């Protein structure tokens, strides 16, 4: 019976760590997604100084999050988001509103996939 309780305690600890990870990732990634939407809106309005400032903020925040994300999440999506950021910066340099909005949407989508895959759901537990 004692072994059962040890196993239950280990399982409970794993679930607690998973829930903590979801919370941390949401707190780290969701602000980037929101800023991507704001930056895309600024680019559509051709407010390039605002788009540039938001892009720099996004880059800084992303670079701070990459080590943690690479530790707890598949590198594939992290690398895809990094590539999308580079595309975003290229669109900023060319001052192309459509290309910038597309790159921002792609990066936001990738980040939302990362968040979705880390949620504590039956699908993700299996």
GROMACS .gro file of C-alpha atoms in nm:
model
  126
    1UNK     CA    1   0.000   0.000   0.000
    2UNK     CA    2   0.290   0.229   0.078
    3UNK     CA    3   0.423   0.191  -0.278
    4UNK     CA    4   0.086   0.296  -0.416
    5UNK     CA    5   0.095   0.620  -0.218
    6UNK     CA    6   0.451   0.688  -0.333
    7UNK     CA    7   0.339   0.640  -0.695
    8UNK     CA    8   0.039   0.868  -0.638
    9UNK     CA    9   0.267   1.132  -0.484
   10UNK     CA   10   0.505   1.112  -0.781
   11UNK     CA   11   0.214   1.141  -1.027
   12UNK     CA   12   0.076   1.437  -0.832
   13UNK     CA   13   0.415   1.605  -0.840
   14UNK     CA   14   0.442   1.553  -1.213
   15UNK     CA   15   0.096   1.701  -1.268
   16UNK     CA   16   0.182   1.998  -1.046
   17UNK     CA   17   0.503   2.063  -1.240
   18UNK     CA   18   0.314   2.036  -1.568
   19UNK     CA   19   0.053   2.286  -1.449
   20UNK     CA   20   0.328   2.521  -1.331
   21UNK     CA   21   0.499   2.493  -1.671
   22UNK     CA   22   0.175   2.579  -1.852
   23UNK     CA   23   0.133   2.888  -1.636
   24UNK     CA   24   0.492   3.002  -1.688
   25UNK     CA   25   0.477   2.948  -2.063
   26UNK     CA   26   0.148   3.136  -2.089
   27UNK     CA   27   0.292   3.429  -1.893
   28UNK     CA   28   0.600   3.436  -2.116
   29UNK     CA   29   0.449   3.376  -2.460
   30UNK     CA   30   0.104   3.540  -2.450
   31UNK     CA   31   0.245   3.899  -2.423
   32UNK     CA   32   0.453   3.833  -2.735
   33UNK     CA   33   0.143   3.717  -2.924
   34UNK     CA   34  -0.045   4.032  -2.820
   35UNK     CA   35   0.244   4.254  -2.929
   36UNK     CA   36   0.258   4.074  -3.264
   37UNK     CA   37  -0.108   4.163  -3.320
   38UNK     CA   38  -0.039   4.525  -3.224
   39UNK     CA   39   0.265   4.539  -3.453
   40UNK     CA   40   0.066   4.396  -3.745
   41UNK     CA   41  -0.203   4.658  -3.689
   42UNK     CA   42   0.062   4.932  -3.683
   43UNK     CA   43   0.212   4.802  -4.008
   44UNK     CA   44  -0.129   4.790  -4.178
   45UNK     CA   45  -0.170   5.157  -4.081
   46UNK     CA   46   0.187   5.213  -4.202
   47UNK     CA   47   0.293   5.341  -3.862
   48UNK     CA   48   0.645   5.209  -3.912
   49UNK     CA   49   0.805   5.369  -3.603
   50UNK     CA   50   0.548   5.191  -3.384
   51UNK     CA   51   0.591   4.865  -3.575
   52UNK     CA   52   0.968   4.895  -3.541
   53UNK     CA   53   0.949   4.961  -3.166
   54UNK     CA   54   0.715   4.665  -3.115
   55UNK     CA   55   0.934   4.442  -3.330
   56UNK     CA   56   1.236   4.527  -3.116
   57UNK     CA   57   1.037   4.451  -2.800
   58UNK     CA   58   0.921   4.122  -2.952
   59UNK     CA   59   1.280   4.029  -3.045
   60UNK     CA   60   1.406   4.105  -2.694
   61UNK     CA   61   1.126   3.912  -2.526
   62UNK     CA   62   1.165   3.620  -2.764
   63UNK     CA   63   1.540   3.596  -2.708
   64UNK     CA   64   1.478   3.586  -2.334
   65UNK     CA   65   1.227   3.301  -2.370
   66UNK     CA   66   1.409   3.078  -2.620
   67UNK     CA   67   1.637   2.899  -2.368
   68UNK     CA   68   1.344   2.799  -2.146
   69UNK     CA   69   1.127   2.698  -2.440
   70UNK     CA   70   1.404   2.486  -2.589
   71UNK     CA   71   1.439   2.310  -2.256
   72UNK     CA   72   1.070   2.222  -2.216
   73UNK     CA   73   0.931   2.221  -2.570
   74UNK     CA   74   1.019   2.071  -2.908
   75UNK     CA   75   1.286   2.269  -3.089
   76UNK     CA   76   1.089   2.248  -3.413
   77UNK     CA   77   0.833   2.510  -3.309
   78UNK     CA   78   1.088   2.728  -3.135
   79UNK     CA   79   1.302   2.732  -3.448
   80UNK     CA   80   0.997   2.803  -3.664
   81UNK     CA   81   0.905   3.103  -3.446
   82UNK     CA   82   1.264   3.231  -3.466
   83UNK     CA   83   1.254   3.202  -3.844
   84UNK     CA   84   0.920   3.386  -3.848
   85UNK     CA   85   1.077   3.664  -3.643
   86UNK     CA   86   1.355   3.698  -3.900
   87UNK     CA   87   1.093   3.715  -4.176
   88UNK     CA   88   0.909   3.978  -3.973
   89UNK     CA   89   1.223   4.188  -3.947
   90UNK     CA   90   1.282   4.153  -4.323
   91UNK     CA   91   0.928   4.274  -4.393
   92UNK     CA   92   0.989   4.566  -4.157
   93UNK     CA   93   1.303   4.661  -4.349
   94UNK     CA   94   1.114   4.651  -4.680
   95UNK     CA   95   0.818   4.842  -4.533
   96UNK     CA   96   0.570   4.599  -4.679
   97UNK     CA   97   0.247   4.608  -4.475
   98UNK     CA   98   0.105   4.286  -4.621
   99UNK     CA   99   0.427   4.090  -4.584
  100UNK     CA  100   0.475   4.222  -4.229
  101UNK     CA  101   0.119   4.132  -4.125
  102UNK     CA  102   0.160   3.784  -4.275
  103UNK     CA  103   0.490   3.725  -4.093
  104UNK     CA  104   0.339   3.852  -3.766
  105UNK     CA  105   0.038   3.621  -3.807
  106UNK     CA  106   0.266   3.327  -3.881
  107UNK     CA  107   0.478   3.386  -3.572
  108UNK     CA  108   0.169   3.441  -3.354
  109UNK     CA  109   0.023   3.117  -3.489
  110UNK     CA  110   0.341   2.928  -3.409
  111UNK     CA  111   0.344   3.066  -3.056
  112UNK     CA  112  -0.020   2.972  -3.010
  113UNK     CA  113   0.064   2.617  -3.123
  114UNK     CA  114   0.338   2.607  -2.859
  115UNK     CA  115   0.089   2.719  -2.594
  116UNK     CA  116  -0.172   2.471  -2.711
  117UNK     CA  117   0.070   2.178  -2.702
  118UNK     CA  118   0.172   2.255  -2.346
  119UNK     CA  119  -0.180   2.282  -2.204
  120UNK     CA  120  -0.285   2.025  -1.950
  121UNK     CA  121  -0.540   1.831  -2.154
  122UNK     CA  122  -0.619   1.463  -2.194
  123UNK     CA  123  -0.490   1.483  -2.553
  124UNK     CA  124  -0.154   1.617  -2.438
  125UNK     CA  125  -0.123   1.371  -2.152
  126UNK     CA  126  -0.162   1.069  -2.378
   0.00000   0.00000   0.00000
